[in-house]
Amino acid sequence: MIFMHAGQILNAACGPLATTPVSQLSCLWFGSNQRTRATTIAIFTHKLGGAIAFLTSSAIVSLPGHIPRLLYIHLGLTFVACVVVLIYFPVQPPTAPSGAAELLMSYRTDRPNVSSWRISMKNVGRCMTTPSMVLLSTAGGIIAGTFGAWTGLFDTILKPENYSEQQSGWFAFGTLISCIVGGLCFGALADTRYFQRRLKILIVLAFICCFLAVFFFELSVHTVFYDKPLLHSTSLIIGLSVAFAGFFQGAALPLIYEAMAEIMFPLPESLSASILLQWLNITALILLFIAPNRAKLINLLVLIALGTSIIMSLLARITYRRRDEDERKECEKENEQVLNSDNMDPYQNQSISQSQYGSIS
């Protein structure tokens, strides 16, 4: 039992190392028109692993005595990942894919190691005193934490509607898959030129649609307001409502990561992401004490959290400092290329100019 608790502690301690730097890695390794998709993939990779585990764990563990078999498989997968990291895990690309990545790489090398802790605390204070950053990180953390607790209680919420534990598990699985699909769809949309500076529209739209989907779900189950569902509860209605809720919740989360990175630039993206994760953990911890035998209350809290997040997102003001830096660097490189071409062949440029404007004979 001691080793089990120690393993869980180590597993939890390593979690932030994989979930915090997602937006920073996308900035370092991908161009400005690929960042949101890269962030989405990094965020939802562990959810994909959870979905695969849902499908395979029952085949691996059919009896309680087979649990060690599953743990050994986890150990083997962890060992493979560790070996791959040891073989090849570069800190940064050889050349910066964007101006923001170039500045981030210089930021990492120019800071002295002696005062890194003091600089980190100063940067955290700067994040917590930026209103838009606080609004978006709180909204994203509350939604992610509440939504996770809500989907984890599907068996309790749907039991009065005569759904089995296995059916509730499939509903949660569908929600998980729709989260991934929603993140990928909105991530690709956010990377288009039209929406690169319109993240707020996409975030608010995703939250509103998620609110409507959860509200429709609650019309089909018992809640604190009424003992009898207002709509007839069917598998199709429940499945569609939780699928749409997961789709739009998954769509909003990567956009919030990217919006916070834009607001707090040139600070490292991992800093703003870590603050969001802290809000998520705090929310999940609070709900851990509220959730037992209070499924109706969790239903209400999900709606309240979504409504609050919509208001917070509307009040936030997203400034695209990182994208401005990218465009500024691109303009500088274009001007530099023009100057270099002018210096290399002035006679050719003169003849082009004369042919363009005409010459006096």
GROMACS .gro file of C-alpha atoms in nm:
model
  361
    1MET     CA    1   0.000   0.000   0.000
    2ILE     CA    2   0.288   0.237   0.075
    3PHE     CA    3   0.437   0.180  -0.270
    4MET     CA    4   0.098   0.237  -0.430
    5HIS     CA    5   0.056   0.574  -0.258
    6ALA     CA    6   0.414   0.670  -0.342
    7GLY     CA    7   0.356   0.582  -0.705
    8GLN     CA    8   0.040   0.792  -0.717
    9ILE     CA    9   0.225   1.088  -0.566
   10LEU     CA   10   0.506   1.059  -0.821
   11ASN     CA   11   0.255   1.023  -1.101
   12ALA     CA   12   0.071   1.337  -0.989
   13ALA     CA   13   0.398   1.527  -0.948
   14CYS     CA   14   0.503   1.447  -1.305
   15GLY     CA   15   0.166   1.538  -1.451
   16PRO     CA   16   0.222   1.916  -1.470
   17LEU     CA   17   0.553   1.860  -1.651
   18ALA     CA   18   0.354   1.713  -1.941
   19THR     CA   19   0.042   1.932  -1.929
   20THR     CA   20   0.188   2.276  -1.856
   21PRO     CA   21   0.423   2.346  -2.151
   22VAL     CA   22   0.174   2.256  -2.427
   23SER     CA   23   0.130   2.608  -2.567
   24GLN     CA   24   0.499   2.686  -2.522
   25LEU     CA   25   0.602   2.380  -2.722
   26SER     CA   26   0.361   2.473  -3.000
   27CYS     CA   27   0.512   2.823  -3.012
   28LEU     CA   28   0.868   2.688  -3.019
   29TRP     CA   29   0.821   2.424  -3.285
   30PHE     CA   30   0.535   2.540  -3.508
   31GLY     CA   31   0.454   2.843  -3.718
   32SER     CA   32   0.193   3.103  -3.635
   33ASN     CA   33  -0.067   2.931  -3.855
   34GLN     CA   34  -0.021   2.592  -3.683
   35ARG     CA   35   0.001   2.677  -3.313
   36THR     CA   36  -0.358   2.619  -3.206
   37ARG     CA   37  -0.374   2.276  -3.368
   38ALA     CA   38  -0.042   2.179  -3.208
   39THR     CA   39  -0.165   2.299  -2.868
   40THR     CA   40  -0.488   2.104  -2.912
   41ILE     CA   41  -0.306   1.781  -2.994
   42ALA     CA   42  -0.076   1.825  -2.694
   43ILE     CA   43  -0.369   1.892  -2.460
   44PHE     CA   44  -0.590   1.606  -2.572
   45THR     CA   45  -0.330   1.335  -2.622
   46HIS     CA   46  -0.379   1.212  -2.266
   47LYS     CA   47  -0.757   1.213  -2.324
   48LEU     CA   48  -0.702   0.992  -2.627
   49GLY     CA   49  -0.502   0.760  -2.405
   50GLY     CA   50  -0.791   0.751  -2.160
   51ALA     CA   51  -1.030   0.665  -2.441
   52ILE     CA   52  -0.806   0.380  -2.558
   53ALA     CA   53  -0.778   0.256  -2.200
   54PHE     CA   54  -1.156   0.253  -2.171
   55LEU     CA   55  -1.177   0.020  -2.470
   56THR     CA   56  -0.888  -0.210  -2.376
   57SER     CA   57  -0.881  -0.222  -1.995
   58SER     CA   58  -1.186  -0.447  -1.967
   59ALA     CA   59  -1.018  -0.703  -2.193
   60ILE     CA   60  -0.694  -0.687  -1.995
   61VAL     CA   61  -0.854  -0.690  -1.650
   62SER     CA   62  -1.154  -0.922  -1.636
   63LEU     CA   63  -1.100  -1.019  -1.271
   64PRO     CA   64  -0.968  -0.826  -0.968
   65GLY     CA   65  -0.663  -1.051  -0.965
   66HIS     CA   66  -0.564  -0.925  -1.310
   67ILE     CA   67  -0.499  -0.568  -1.193
   68PRO     CA   68  -0.120  -0.625  -1.159
   69ARG     CA   69  -0.121  -0.724  -1.526
   70LEU     CA   70  -0.252  -0.378  -1.617
   71LEU     CA   71   0.005  -0.209  -1.393
   72TYR     CA   72   0.288  -0.398  -1.564
   73ILE     CA   73   0.160  -0.282  -1.902
   74HIS     CA   74   0.162   0.076  -1.774
   75LEU     CA   75   0.517   0.025  -1.651
   76GLY     CA   76   0.625  -0.101  -1.993
   77LEU     CA   77   0.467   0.194  -2.174
   78THR     CA   78   0.634   0.435  -1.933
   79PHE     CA   79   0.970   0.268  -1.989
   80VAL     CA   80   0.933   0.297  -2.367
   81ALA     CA   81   0.848   0.667  -2.338
   82CYS     CA   82   1.147   0.723  -2.110
   83VAL     CA   83   1.384   0.552  -2.354
   84VAL     CA   84   1.251   0.756  -2.646
   85VAL     CA   85   1.303   1.080  -2.452
   86LEU     CA   86   1.658   0.979  -2.360
   87ILE     CA   87   1.740   0.897  -2.722
   88TYR     CA   88   1.606   1.215  -2.878
   89PHE     CA   89   1.447   1.509  -2.697
   90PRO     CA   90   1.585   1.843  -2.824
   91VAL     CA   91   1.520   2.152  -2.616
   92GLN     CA   92   1.435   2.371  -2.913
   93PRO     CA   93   1.443   2.362  -3.293
   94PRO     CA   94   1.763   2.461  -3.477
   95THR     CA   95   1.587   2.763  -3.629
   96ALA     CA   96   1.294   2.957  -3.490
   97PRO     CA   97   0.972   2.906  -3.692
   98SER     CA   98   0.838   3.251  -3.599
   99GLY     CA   99   0.934   3.581  -3.442
  100ALA     CA  100   0.767   3.486  -3.115
  101ALA     CA  101   0.964   3.160  -3.103
  102GLU     CA  102   1.286   3.351  -3.166
  103LEU     CA  103   1.211   3.586  -2.879
  104LEU     CA  104   1.117   3.294  -2.653
  105MET     CA  105   1.445   3.118  -2.730
  106SER     CA  106   1.642   3.433  -2.652
  107TYR     CA  107   1.437   3.481  -2.333
  108ARG     CA  108   1.545   3.139  -2.209
  109THR     CA  109   1.915   3.199  -2.275
  110ASP     CA  110   1.941   3.559  -2.156
  111ARG     CA  111   1.797   3.507  -1.806
  112PRO     CA  112   2.055   3.433  -1.531
  113ASN     CA  113   1.997   3.111  -1.343
  114VAL     CA  114   2.073   3.269  -1.006
  115SER     CA  115   1.764   3.488  -1.005
  116SER     CA  116   1.530   3.252  -1.193
  117TRP     CA  117   1.309   3.194  -0.887
  118ARG     CA  118   1.272   3.566  -0.824
  119ILE     CA  119   1.193   3.630  -1.190
  120SER     CA  120   0.934   3.351  -1.188
  121MET     CA  121   0.756   3.497  -0.886
  122LYS     CA  122   0.760   3.839  -1.046
  123ASN     CA  123   0.609   3.697  -1.364
  124VAL     CA  124   0.340   3.513  -1.167
  125GLY     CA  125   0.251   3.840  -0.997
  126ARG     CA  126   0.230   4.007  -1.334
  127CYS     CA  127  -0.008   3.738  -1.456
  128MET     CA  128  -0.229   3.764  -1.150
  129THR     CA  129  -0.254   4.142  -1.184
  130THR     CA  130  -0.359   4.129  -1.551
  131PRO     CA  131  -0.742   4.130  -1.548
  132SER     CA  132  -0.796   3.956  -1.882
  133MET     CA  133  -0.547   3.684  -1.790
  134VAL     CA  134  -0.722   3.624  -1.457
  135LEU     CA  135  -1.064   3.612  -1.621
  136LEU     CA  136  -0.966   3.364  -1.892
  137SER     CA  137  -0.756   3.138  -1.668
  138THR     CA  138  -1.032   3.125  -1.406
  139ALA     CA  139  -1.298   3.053  -1.668
  140GLY     CA  140  -1.093   2.777  -1.830
  141GLY     CA  141  -0.991   2.619  -1.500
  142ILE     CA  142  -1.342   2.622  -1.355
  143ILE     CA  143  -1.496   2.472  -1.668
  144ALA     CA  144  -1.232   2.201  -1.706
  145GLY     CA  145  -1.249   2.101  -1.338
  146THR     CA  146  -1.628   2.108  -1.316
  147PHE     CA  147  -1.677   1.929  -1.646
  148GLY     CA  148  -1.440   1.652  -1.543
  149ALA     CA  149  -1.625   1.596  -1.217
  150TRP     CA  150  -1.960   1.606  -1.397
  151THR     CA  151  -1.869   1.341  -1.655
  152GLY     CA  152  -1.720   1.126  -1.380
  153LEU     CA  153  -2.059   1.118  -1.206
  154PHE     CA  154  -2.264   1.006  -1.505
  155ASP     CA  155  -2.335   0.671  -1.341
  156THR     CA  156  -2.483   0.847  -1.036
  157ILE     CA  157  -2.665   1.115  -1.237
  158LEU     CA  158  -2.821   0.870  -1.483
  159LYS     CA  159  -2.903   0.593  -1.236
  160PRO     CA  160  -3.250   0.738  -1.153
  161GLU     CA  161  -3.321   0.737  -1.528
  162ASN     CA  162  -3.263   0.358  -1.533
  163TYR     CA  163  -2.930   0.367  -1.715
  164SER     CA  164  -2.676   0.104  -1.619
  165GLU     CA  165  -2.320   0.174  -1.514
  166GLN     CA  166  -2.198   0.034  -1.845
  167GLN     CA  167  -2.424   0.269  -2.042
  168SER     CA  168  -2.303   0.565  -1.835
  169GLY     CA  169  -1.947   0.464  -1.913
  170TRP     CA  170  -2.019   0.472  -2.285
  171PHE     CA  171  -2.177   0.816  -2.249
  172ALA     CA  172  -1.859   0.936  -2.077
  173PHE     CA  173  -1.652   0.775  -2.352
  174GLY     CA  174  -1.855   0.957  -2.617
  175THR     CA  175  -1.806   1.284  -2.431
  176LEU     CA  176  -1.431   1.223  -2.424
  177ILE     CA  177  -1.412   1.156  -2.797
  178SER     CA  178  -1.627   1.458  -2.879
  179CYS     CA  179  -1.393   1.675  -2.667
  180ILE     CA  180  -1.102   1.571  -2.887
  181VAL     CA  181  -1.297   1.625  -3.209
  182GLY     CA  182  -1.420   1.966  -3.094
  183GLY     CA  183  -1.070   2.078  -3.003
  184LEU     CA  184  -0.930   1.969  -3.339
  185CYS     CA  185  -1.212   2.134  -3.537
  186PHE     CA  186  -1.195   2.468  -3.357
  187GLY     CA  187  -0.816   2.452  -3.351
  188ALA     CA  188  -0.806   2.425  -3.728
  189LEU     CA  189  -1.060   2.707  -3.752
  190ALA     CA  190  -0.859   2.930  -3.519
  191ASP     CA  191  -0.546   2.881  -3.731
  192THR     CA  192  -0.714   3.027  -4.039
  193ARG     CA  193  -0.624   3.385  -4.123
  194TYR     CA  194  -0.974   3.517  -4.052
  195PHE     CA  195  -0.996   3.380  -3.696
  196GLN     CA  196  -0.632   3.426  -3.591
  197ARG     CA  197  -0.731   3.754  -3.425
  198ARG     CA  198  -1.084   3.651  -3.331
  199LEU     CA  199  -1.024   3.394  -3.058
  200LYS     CA  200  -1.270   3.564  -2.824
  201ILE     CA  201  -1.557   3.506  -3.065
  202LEU     CA  202  -1.478   3.135  -3.084
  203ILE     CA  203  -1.436   3.102  -2.705
  204VAL     CA  204  -1.767   3.273  -2.625
  205LEU     CA  205  -1.946   3.076  -2.897
  206ALA     CA  206  -1.810   2.747  -2.764
  207PHE     CA  207  -1.913   2.829  -2.406
  208ILE     CA  208  -2.265   2.932  -2.510
  209CYS     CA  209  -2.317   2.617  -2.715
  210CYS     CA  210  -2.181   2.403  -2.431
  211PHE     CA  211  -2.422   2.574  -2.190
  212LEU     CA  212  -2.717   2.500  -2.419
  213ALA     CA  213  -2.613   2.135  -2.457
  214VAL     CA  214  -2.582   2.086  -2.079
  215PHE     CA  215  -2.914   2.264  -2.025
  216PHE     CA  216  -3.080   2.030  -2.275
  217PHE     CA  217  -2.923   1.735  -2.092
  218GLU     CA  218  -3.064   1.851  -1.760
  219LEU     CA  219  -3.414   1.869  -1.905
  220SER     CA  220  -3.392   1.490  -1.938
  221VAL     CA  221  -3.271   1.407  -1.585
  222HIS     CA  222  -3.364   1.476  -1.225
  223THR     CA  223  -3.235   1.810  -1.094
  224VAL     CA  224  -3.265   2.022  -0.780
  225PHE     CA  225  -3.552   2.217  -0.938
  226TYR     CA  226  -3.782   1.929  -1.033
  227ASP     CA  227  -3.805   1.563  -0.937
  228LYS     CA  228  -3.938   1.451  -1.273
  229PRO     CA  229  -3.756   1.515  -1.602
  230LEU     CA  230  -3.929   1.764  -1.830
  231LEU     CA  231  -3.827   1.568  -2.141
  232HIS     CA  232  -3.854   1.197  -2.197
  233SER     CA  233  -3.511   1.051  -2.131
  234THR     CA  234  -3.383   0.840  -2.419
  235SER     CA  235  -3.037   0.716  -2.505
  236LEU     CA  236  -3.038   0.929  -2.820
  237ILE     CA  237  -3.119   1.251  -2.634
  238ILE     CA  238  -2.867   1.184  -2.357
  239GLY     CA  239  -2.599   1.078  -2.604
  240LEU     CA  240  -2.641   1.379  -2.832
  241SER     CA  241  -2.654   1.630  -2.546
  242VAL     CA  242  -2.338   1.504  -2.375
  243ALA     CA  243  -2.162   1.470  -2.713
  244PHE     CA  244  -2.235   1.832  -2.804
  245ALA     CA  245  -2.141   1.945  -2.453
  246GLY     CA  246  -1.808   1.765  -2.481
  247PHE     CA  247  -1.751   1.895  -2.833
  248PHE     CA  248  -1.782   2.260  -2.737
  249GLN     CA  249  -1.604   2.224  -2.402
  250GLY     CA  250  -1.311   2.065  -2.582
  251ALA     CA  251  -1.325   2.338  -2.844
  252ALA     CA  252  -1.288   2.617  -2.588
  253LEU     CA  253  -0.993   2.488  -2.384
  254PRO     CA  254  -0.709   2.511  -2.643
  255LEU     CA  255  -0.836   2.854  -2.750
  256ILE     CA  256  -0.805   2.976  -2.391
  257TYR     CA  257  -0.447   2.847  -2.373
  258GLU     CA  258  -0.360   3.039  -2.689
  259ALA     CA  259  -0.547   3.353  -2.582
  260MET     CA  260  -0.360   3.365  -2.250
  261ALA     CA  261  -0.030   3.321  -2.434
  262GLU     CA  262  -0.118   3.616  -2.657
  263ILE     CA  263  -0.215   3.837  -2.364
  264MET     CA  264   0.093   3.765  -2.150
  265PHE     CA  265   0.354   3.770  -2.428
  266PRO     CA  266   0.656   3.790  -2.404
  267LEU     CA  267   0.629   3.584  -2.084
  268PRO     CA  268   0.665   3.207  -2.139
  269GLU     CA  269   0.343   3.036  -2.240
  270SER     CA  270   0.395   2.766  -1.978
  271LEU     CA  271   0.349   3.024  -1.704
  272SER     CA  272  -0.005   3.119  -1.802
  273ALA     CA  273  -0.089   2.752  -1.864
  274SER     CA  274   0.031   2.655  -1.516
  275ILE     CA  275  -0.200   2.913  -1.359
  276LEU     CA  276  -0.497   2.769  -1.549
  277LEU     CA  277  -0.404   2.420  -1.429
  278GLN     CA  278  -0.396   2.544  -1.070
  279TRP     CA  279  -0.751   2.675  -1.105
  280LEU     CA  280  -0.848   2.340  -1.254
  281ASN     CA  281  -0.695   2.147  -0.962
  282ILE     CA  282  -0.855   2.377  -0.704
  283THR     CA  283  -1.196   2.334  -0.866
  284ALA     CA  284  -1.158   1.956  -0.884
  285LEU     CA  285  -1.047   1.942  -0.519
  286ILE     CA  286  -1.349   2.141  -0.403
  287LEU     CA  287  -1.588   1.926  -0.605
  288LEU     CA  288  -1.422   1.614  -0.467
  289PHE     CA  289  -1.573   1.699  -0.128
  290ILE     CA  290  -1.906   1.818  -0.271
  291ALA     CA  291  -1.969   1.545  -0.528
  292PRO     CA  292  -2.042   1.232  -0.318
  293ASN     CA  293  -2.419   1.164  -0.323
  294ARG     CA  294  -2.487   1.512  -0.462
  295ALA     CA  295  -2.534   1.444  -0.831
  296LYS     CA  296  -2.819   1.695  -0.864
  297LEU     CA  297  -2.602   1.967  -0.714
  298ILE     CA  298  -2.322   1.891  -0.961
  299ASN     CA  299  -2.572   1.933  -1.245
  300LEU     CA  300  -2.654   2.279  -1.115
  301LEU     CA  301  -2.288   2.369  -1.059
  302VAL     CA  302  -2.201   2.283  -1.420
  303LEU     CA  303  -2.460   2.531  -1.546
  304ILE     CA  304  -2.344   2.798  -1.300
  305ALA     CA  305  -1.981   2.743  -1.401
  306LEU     CA  306  -2.066   2.771  -1.771
  307GLY     CA  307  -2.273   3.085  -1.719
  308THR     CA  308  -1.995   3.242  -1.513
  309SER     CA  309  -1.736   3.150  -1.775
  310ILE     CA  310  -1.944   3.311  -2.050
  311ILE     CA  311  -1.953   3.637  -1.854
  312MET     CA  312  -1.580   3.620  -1.777
  313SER     CA  313  -1.497   3.557  -2.143
  314LEU     CA  314  -1.710   3.850  -2.254
  315LEU     CA  315  -1.533   4.080  -2.007
  316ALA     CA  316  -1.183   3.966  -2.109
  317ARG     CA  317  -0.992   4.175  -2.360
  318ILE     CA  318  -0.756   3.972  -2.577
  319THR     CA  319  -0.455   4.160  -2.710
  320TYR     CA  320  -0.254   3.978  -2.976
  321ARG     CA  321   0.096   4.079  -2.870
  322ARG     CA  322   0.258   3.756  -2.980
  323ARG     CA  323   0.104   3.774  -3.325
  324ASP     CA  324   0.207   4.138  -3.352
  325GLU     CA  325   0.564   4.032  -3.281
  326ASP     CA  326   0.543   3.766  -3.552
  327GLU     CA  327   0.422   4.016  -3.808
  328ARG     CA  328   0.685   4.269  -3.706
  329LYS     CA  329   0.962   4.012  -3.748
  330GLU     CA  330   0.826   3.905  -4.084
  331CYS     CA  331   0.820   4.265  -4.205
  332GLU     CA  332   1.178   4.313  -4.088
  333LYS     CA  333   1.294   4.003  -4.275
  334GLU     CA  334   1.111   4.108  -4.591
  335ASN     CA  335   1.265   4.455  -4.576
  336GLU     CA  336   1.606   4.304  -4.514
  337GLN     CA  337   1.569   4.076  -4.815
  338VAL     CA  338   1.467   4.371  -5.031
  339LEU     CA  339   1.767   4.574  -4.915
  340ASN     CA  340   2.002   4.281  -4.977
  341SER     CA  341   1.867   4.232  -5.327
  342ASP     CA  342   1.905   4.605  -5.394
  343ASN     CA  343   2.265   4.603  -5.279
  344MET     CA  344   2.353   4.291  -5.476
  345ASP     CA  345   2.228   4.408  -5.820
  346PRO     CA  346   2.166   4.785  -5.834
  347TYR     CA  347   2.191   4.801  -6.217
  348GLN     CA  348   1.917   4.544  -6.258
  349ASN     CA  349   1.690   4.733  -6.020
  350GLN     CA  350   1.764   5.058  -6.206
  351SER     CA  351   1.667   4.904  -6.539
  352ILE     CA  352   1.349   4.764  -6.384
  353SER     CA  353   1.265   5.107  -6.244
  354GLN     CA  354   1.325   5.272  -6.583
  355SER     CA  355   1.112   5.019  -6.765
  356GLN     CA  356   0.836   5.065  -6.508
  357TYR     CA  357   0.822   5.444  -6.520
  358GLY     CA  358   0.952   5.491  -6.878
  359SER     CA  359   1.269   5.667  -6.997
  360ILE     CA  360   1.336   5.998  -7.175
  361SER     CA  361   1.494   5.950  -7.515
   0.00000   0.00000   0.00000
